Amino acid sequence: DTVDLAKLPESGPEIREIRGGDITMVFQEPMVSFSPVHTIGNQILEGIVLHQKISWAEARTIALEILGKVGIPNPDARIDEYPFRLSGGMRQRAMIALALSSNPKLLIADEPTTALDVTTQAQVLEQLRDVTREHQTAMILITHDIALVREYADTVVVLYAGQVCESGQVEAVIQSPEHPYTQALLESVPHADLEPGERLLAIPGELPDPTVVPRGCPFTPRCRYAMDVCSEINPALEVVGPERVAACHLESVPTNTVMVS
């Protein structure tokens, strides 16, 4: 269903029904997101009962099912464990189960695998993708990992200093970036073709102070293509191709070799 975000309430019971109901979130660090003095089952059941208006017994059945779907072994026992008794991978799976337990329309995953090893990261992401597809849940994946974007996303939105630089289909953006920041970001990704001793390209300078809104394009001090107009006028998003938009005063970004594995 189409939702007018401008009409959503900022607080009160109406927004509480949306948060945790229609929209849920998987946080970056599950250890600080779960209450350490309540079992994971108690915390999952509470959300189910609140948003689905069913009994605790019915909610427990739903919780056990979703814990199994996200790859937690022996969910009948794990559901009564405290978060500190679970490994990092198990805690993240429990967080995903908590987020999916209310059958949300939208799941926001904020760096959901940052604290996990590579093998566990792949397992968690595969389970997250499979379960969201099964429940027909849309997912926003917030990450700095370009490889994850390429593997798990359909559309990418590139942000700098809180502003959208460009967006479009993942492969189109990676193969032909239309914003200097996107290009620089892709050039800084390690790849297998680096020669011994060859250094990665780095983006010079630092991020601007988020409390001070800069005049003009916020990427100007770090941009290799910066012009006088860039420091005066913040460019608007414009259509640059099929289902693609970008915000840059350049007509097109010079083509550089960009390799992403």
Short mmCIF file of C-alpha atoms in Angstrom, two decimals:
data_model
loop_
_atom_site.label_atom_id
_atom_site.label_comp_id
_atom_site.label_asym_id
_atom_site.label_seq_id
_atom_site.Cartn_x
_atom_site.Cartn_y
_atom_site.Cartn_z
CA ASP A 1 0.00 0.00 0.00
CA THR A 2 1.11 3.56 -0.74
CA VAL A 3 1.85 5.62 2.39
CA ASP A 4 2.09 9.42 2.48
CA LEU A 5 5.03 9.88 4.85
CA ALA A 6 4.18 13.56 5.33
CA LYS A 7 0.88 12.60 6.92
CA LEU A 8 2.34 10.14 9.42
CA PRO A 9 2.04 11.31 13.05
CA GLU A 10 5.28 12.12 14.85
CA SER A 11 4.20 10.67 18.21
CA GLY A 12 1.29 9.15 20.09
CA PRO A 13 -0.53 5.82 19.85
CA GLU A 14 -0.94 5.99 16.06
CA ILE A 15 2.79 6.06 15.34
CA ARG A 16 3.40 3.36 17.98
CA GLU A 17 1.11 1.07 16.02
CA ILE A 18 3.20 1.70 12.90
CA ARG A 19 6.57 1.36 14.62
CA GLY A 20 7.07 -2.27 15.47
CA GLY A 21 3.97 -3.17 13.45
CA ASP A 22 4.04 -2.03 9.82
CA ILE A 23 7.67 -0.88 10.09
CA THR A 24 10.33 -2.75 12.10
CA MET A 25 14.09 -2.53 12.41
CA VAL A 26 17.12 -4.79 12.82
CA PHE A 27 19.74 -2.82 14.73
CA GLN A 28 23.49 -2.89 14.27
CA GLU A 29 24.33 -4.28 17.72
CA PRO A 30 21.74 -6.71 19.12
CA MET A 31 23.43 -6.96 22.53
CA VAL A 32 22.45 -3.40 23.40
CA SER A 33 19.09 -3.64 21.63
CA PHE A 34 17.74 -6.50 23.73
CA SER A 35 16.95 -6.05 27.41
CA PRO A 36 19.53 -8.12 29.35
CA VAL A 37 17.06 -8.92 32.15
CA HIS A 38 14.32 -10.46 29.98
CA THR A 39 14.46 -13.59 27.84
CA ILE A 40 14.43 -13.19 24.07
CA GLY A 41 11.10 -15.01 24.03
CA ASN A 42 9.54 -12.55 26.44
CA GLN A 43 10.64 -9.64 24.26
CA ILE A 44 9.45 -11.22 21.01
CA LEU A 45 6.11 -12.27 22.50
CA GLU A 46 5.46 -8.78 23.87
CA GLY A 47 5.60 -7.28 20.36
CA ILE A 48 3.41 -9.99 18.88
CA VAL A 49 0.72 -9.61 21.56
CA LEU A 50 0.82 -5.81 21.25
CA HIS A 51 0.40 -5.65 17.48
CA GLN A 52 -1.65 -8.76 16.70
CA LYS A 53 -3.99 -8.76 19.73
CA ILE A 54 -3.64 -12.49 20.42
CA SER A 55 -2.97 -14.56 23.55
CA TRP A 56 0.50 -15.25 24.95
CA ALA A 57 0.13 -18.95 24.08
CA GLU A 58 -0.66 -18.14 20.45
CA ALA A 59 2.18 -15.60 20.37
CA ARG A 60 4.63 -18.20 21.68
CA THR A 61 3.70 -20.56 18.82
CA ILE A 62 4.37 -17.76 16.30
CA ALA A 63 7.66 -16.87 18.01
CA LEU A 64 8.89 -20.48 17.93
CA GLU A 65 8.06 -20.71 14.23
CA ILE A 66 9.89 -17.52 13.31
CA LEU A 67 12.94 -18.45 15.45
CA GLY A 68 13.20 -21.67 13.48
CA LYS A 69 12.90 -19.83 10.17
CA VAL A 70 15.82 -17.52 10.96
CA GLY A 71 18.10 -20.47 11.70
CA ILE A 72 18.10 -20.72 15.49
CA PRO A 73 18.53 -24.41 16.43
CA ASN A 74 16.27 -25.93 19.10
CA PRO A 75 14.00 -22.87 19.36
CA ASP A 76 11.94 -24.50 22.15
CA ALA A 77 14.93 -24.09 24.45
CA ARG A 78 16.45 -20.92 22.98
CA ILE A 79 13.24 -18.95 23.37
CA ASP A 80 13.71 -18.94 27.16
CA GLU A 81 17.39 -17.91 27.03
CA TYR A 82 18.67 -14.48 28.04
CA PRO A 83 20.48 -12.51 25.30
CA PHE A 84 23.90 -12.76 27.01
CA ARG A 85 23.73 -16.55 26.78
CA LEU A 86 23.60 -16.48 22.98
CA SER A 87 26.45 -15.99 20.51
CA GLY A 88 26.61 -12.88 18.34
CA GLY A 89 25.15 -14.73 15.38
CA MET A 90 22.31 -16.17 17.46
CA ARG A 91 21.52 -12.76 18.96
CA GLN A 92 21.35 -11.22 15.49
CA ARG A 93 19.04 -14.00 14.32
CA ALA A 94 16.86 -13.39 17.38
CA MET A 95 16.77 -9.68 16.49
CA ILE A 96 15.64 -10.56 12.97
CA ALA A 97 12.97 -12.85 14.44
CA LEU A 98 11.80 -9.99 16.67
CA ALA A 99 11.59 -7.64 13.69
CA LEU A 100 9.68 -10.11 11.52
CA SER A 101 7.35 -11.43 14.20
CA SER A 102 4.66 -8.80 13.53
CA ASN A 103 4.61 -9.40 9.74
CA PRO A 104 5.81 -5.87 8.88
CA LYS A 105 5.39 -4.26 5.48
CA LEU A 106 8.86 -2.71 5.74
CA LEU A 107 12.01 -3.97 7.50
CA ILE A 108 14.93 -1.56 8.03
CA ALA A 109 18.24 -3.41 8.50
CA ASP A 110 20.94 -1.08 9.84
CA GLU A 111 24.36 -2.70 9.29
CA PRO A 112 22.82 -6.00 10.46
CA THR A 113 26.04 -8.05 10.22
CA THR A 114 28.76 -5.62 11.32
CA ALA A 115 29.82 -7.58 14.43
CA LEU A 116 29.72 -11.02 12.76
CA ASP A 117 32.41 -13.10 11.08
CA VAL A 118 32.23 -13.54 7.30
CA THR A 119 30.66 -17.02 7.37
CA THR A 120 27.97 -16.07 9.89
CA GLN A 121 27.39 -12.81 8.01
CA ALA A 122 26.56 -14.70 4.82
CA GLN A 123 24.25 -17.12 6.65
CA VAL A 124 22.35 -14.33 8.41
CA LEU A 125 21.91 -12.31 5.21
CA GLU A 126 20.68 -15.34 3.26
CA GLN A 127 18.16 -16.15 5.99
CA LEU A 128 17.09 -12.50 6.14
CA ARG A 129 16.52 -12.43 2.39
CA ASP A 130 14.65 -15.75 2.36
CA VAL A 131 12.35 -14.84 5.25
CA THR A 132 11.53 -11.36 3.92
CA ARG A 133 10.65 -12.88 0.54
CA GLU A 134 8.46 -15.50 2.21
CA HIS A 135 6.63 -12.83 4.23
CA GLN A 136 6.57 -10.42 1.23
CA THR A 137 8.30 -7.78 3.32
CA ALA A 138 10.19 -4.91 1.69
CA MET A 139 13.68 -4.33 3.11
CA ILE A 140 15.92 -1.28 3.34
CA LEU A 141 19.53 -2.40 3.89
CA ILE A 142 21.74 0.33 5.36
CA THR A 143 25.39 -0.54 4.78
CA HIS A 144 28.79 0.78 3.71
CA ASP A 145 29.71 -2.58 2.12
CA ILE A 146 29.43 -2.28 -1.67
CA ALA A 147 29.68 -6.06 -2.11
CA LEU A 148 26.59 -6.55 0.07
CA VAL A 149 24.72 -3.92 -1.93
CA ARG A 150 25.54 -5.70 -5.17
CA GLU A 151 24.56 -9.11 -3.80
CA TYR A 152 21.38 -8.31 -1.89
CA ALA A 153 19.87 -5.06 -3.22
CA ASP A 154 17.82 -4.23 -6.31
CA THR A 155 17.98 -0.43 -6.02
CA VAL A 156 20.68 1.62 -4.33
CA VAL A 157 20.48 5.12 -2.85
CA VAL A 158 23.87 6.78 -2.23
CA LEU A 159 23.89 9.39 0.54
CA TYR A 160 26.53 11.90 1.59
CA ALA A 161 26.13 14.13 4.66
CA GLY A 162 22.48 13.13 4.85
CA GLN A 163 21.69 14.09 1.25
CA VAL A 164 20.91 11.81 -1.68
CA CYS A 165 23.70 11.94 -4.26
CA GLU A 166 22.18 9.49 -6.69
CA SER A 167 19.97 6.44 -6.91
CA GLY A 168 19.11 3.77 -9.42
CA GLN A 169 19.37 0.09 -10.22
CA VAL A 170 22.40 -1.40 -8.47
CA GLU A 171 24.33 -2.62 -11.51
CA ALA A 172 23.73 0.62 -13.43
CA VAL A 173 25.04 2.75 -10.56
CA ILE A 174 28.09 0.53 -9.96
CA GLN A 175 29.03 0.27 -13.63
CA SER A 176 28.44 3.95 -14.44
CA PRO A 177 28.31 6.26 -11.40
CA GLU A 178 26.80 9.68 -12.08
CA HIS A 179 28.04 11.46 -8.95
CA PRO A 180 31.69 12.10 -8.00
CA TYR A 181 31.13 10.75 -4.49
CA THR A 182 29.75 7.46 -5.83
CA GLN A 183 32.70 7.18 -8.18
CA ALA A 184 35.21 7.87 -5.39
CA LEU A 185 33.43 5.43 -3.09
CA LEU A 186 33.67 2.64 -5.67
CA GLU A 187 37.33 3.40 -6.40
CA SER A 188 38.20 2.96 -2.72
CA VAL A 189 36.87 -0.64 -2.62
CA PRO A 190 39.66 -3.29 -2.43
CA HIS A 191 39.79 -5.59 -5.45
CA ALA A 192 41.77 -8.61 -6.59
CA ASP A 193 43.60 -6.77 -9.41
CA LEU A 194 45.64 -4.56 -7.09
CA GLU A 195 49.36 -4.85 -7.81
CA PRO A 196 51.75 -5.62 -4.89
CA GLY A 197 52.46 -2.36 -3.10
CA GLU A 198 49.71 -0.50 -4.93
CA ARG A 199 47.70 1.74 -2.64
CA LEU A 200 43.94 2.07 -2.67
CA LEU A 201 42.51 5.38 -3.74
CA ALA A 202 41.16 7.32 -0.78
CA ILE A 203 38.69 10.19 -0.60
CA PRO A 204 40.61 13.22 0.69
CA GLY A 205 39.38 15.44 3.52
CA GLU A 206 36.75 14.76 6.16
CA LEU A 207 32.98 14.64 6.46
CA PRO A 208 31.36 18.03 7.16
CA ASP A 209 29.94 18.82 10.57
CA PRO A 210 26.40 17.36 10.55
CA THR A 211 25.17 20.23 12.74
CA VAL A 212 26.22 22.86 10.19
CA VAL A 213 24.36 22.85 6.89
CA PRO A 214 26.96 23.71 4.23
CA ARG A 215 26.23 26.15 1.44
CA GLY A 216 26.25 24.53 -1.95
CA CYS A 217 27.03 20.86 -2.52
CA PRO A 218 28.29 19.25 0.72
CA PHE A 219 30.82 17.14 -1.21
CA THR A 220 32.52 20.18 -2.79
CA PRO A 221 35.60 20.34 -0.47
CA ARG A 222 36.46 16.71 -1.30
CA CYS A 223 35.41 16.62 -4.95
CA ARG A 224 38.04 16.37 -7.69
CA TYR A 225 35.67 17.98 -10.19
CA ALA A 226 34.49 20.90 -8.02
CA MET A 227 33.57 24.13 -9.80
CA ASP A 228 32.72 27.61 -8.49
CA VAL A 229 29.00 26.92 -8.75
CA CYS A 230 29.35 23.84 -6.51
CA SER A 231 30.20 25.95 -3.45
CA GLU A 232 27.29 28.31 -4.08
CA ILE A 233 24.34 26.18 -5.19
CA ASN A 234 23.33 22.76 -3.93
CA PRO A 235 22.34 20.80 -7.05
CA ALA A 236 18.87 19.26 -7.22
CA LEU A 237 18.21 15.66 -8.12
CA GLU A 238 17.69 15.28 -11.86
CA VAL A 239 16.85 12.33 -14.07
CA VAL A 240 20.06 11.02 -15.68
CA GLY A 241 18.80 7.76 -17.14
CA PRO A 242 16.10 5.09 -16.91
CA GLU A 243 14.96 5.01 -13.26
CA ARG A 244 18.10 6.95 -12.25
CA VAL A 245 18.57 10.35 -10.61
CA ALA A 246 21.67 12.23 -9.50
CA ALA A 247 22.49 15.60 -7.93
CA CYS A 248 25.55 17.11 -9.60
CA HIS A 249 26.36 20.23 -11.62
CA LEU A 250 28.49 18.18 -14.02
CA GLU A 251 26.67 17.02 -17.12
CA SER A 252 28.39 13.67 -16.66
CA VAL A 253 31.14 12.31 -14.43
CA PRO A 254 34.33 11.45 -16.37
CA THR A 255 34.56 7.69 -16.84
CA ASN A 256 37.17 5.96 -14.69
CA THR A 257 37.77 2.25 -14.33
CA VAL A 258 35.74 1.07 -11.37
CA MET A 259 36.15 -2.51 -10.20
CA VAL A 260 33.96 -4.03 -7.51
CA SER A 261 34.29 -7.69 -6.56
#
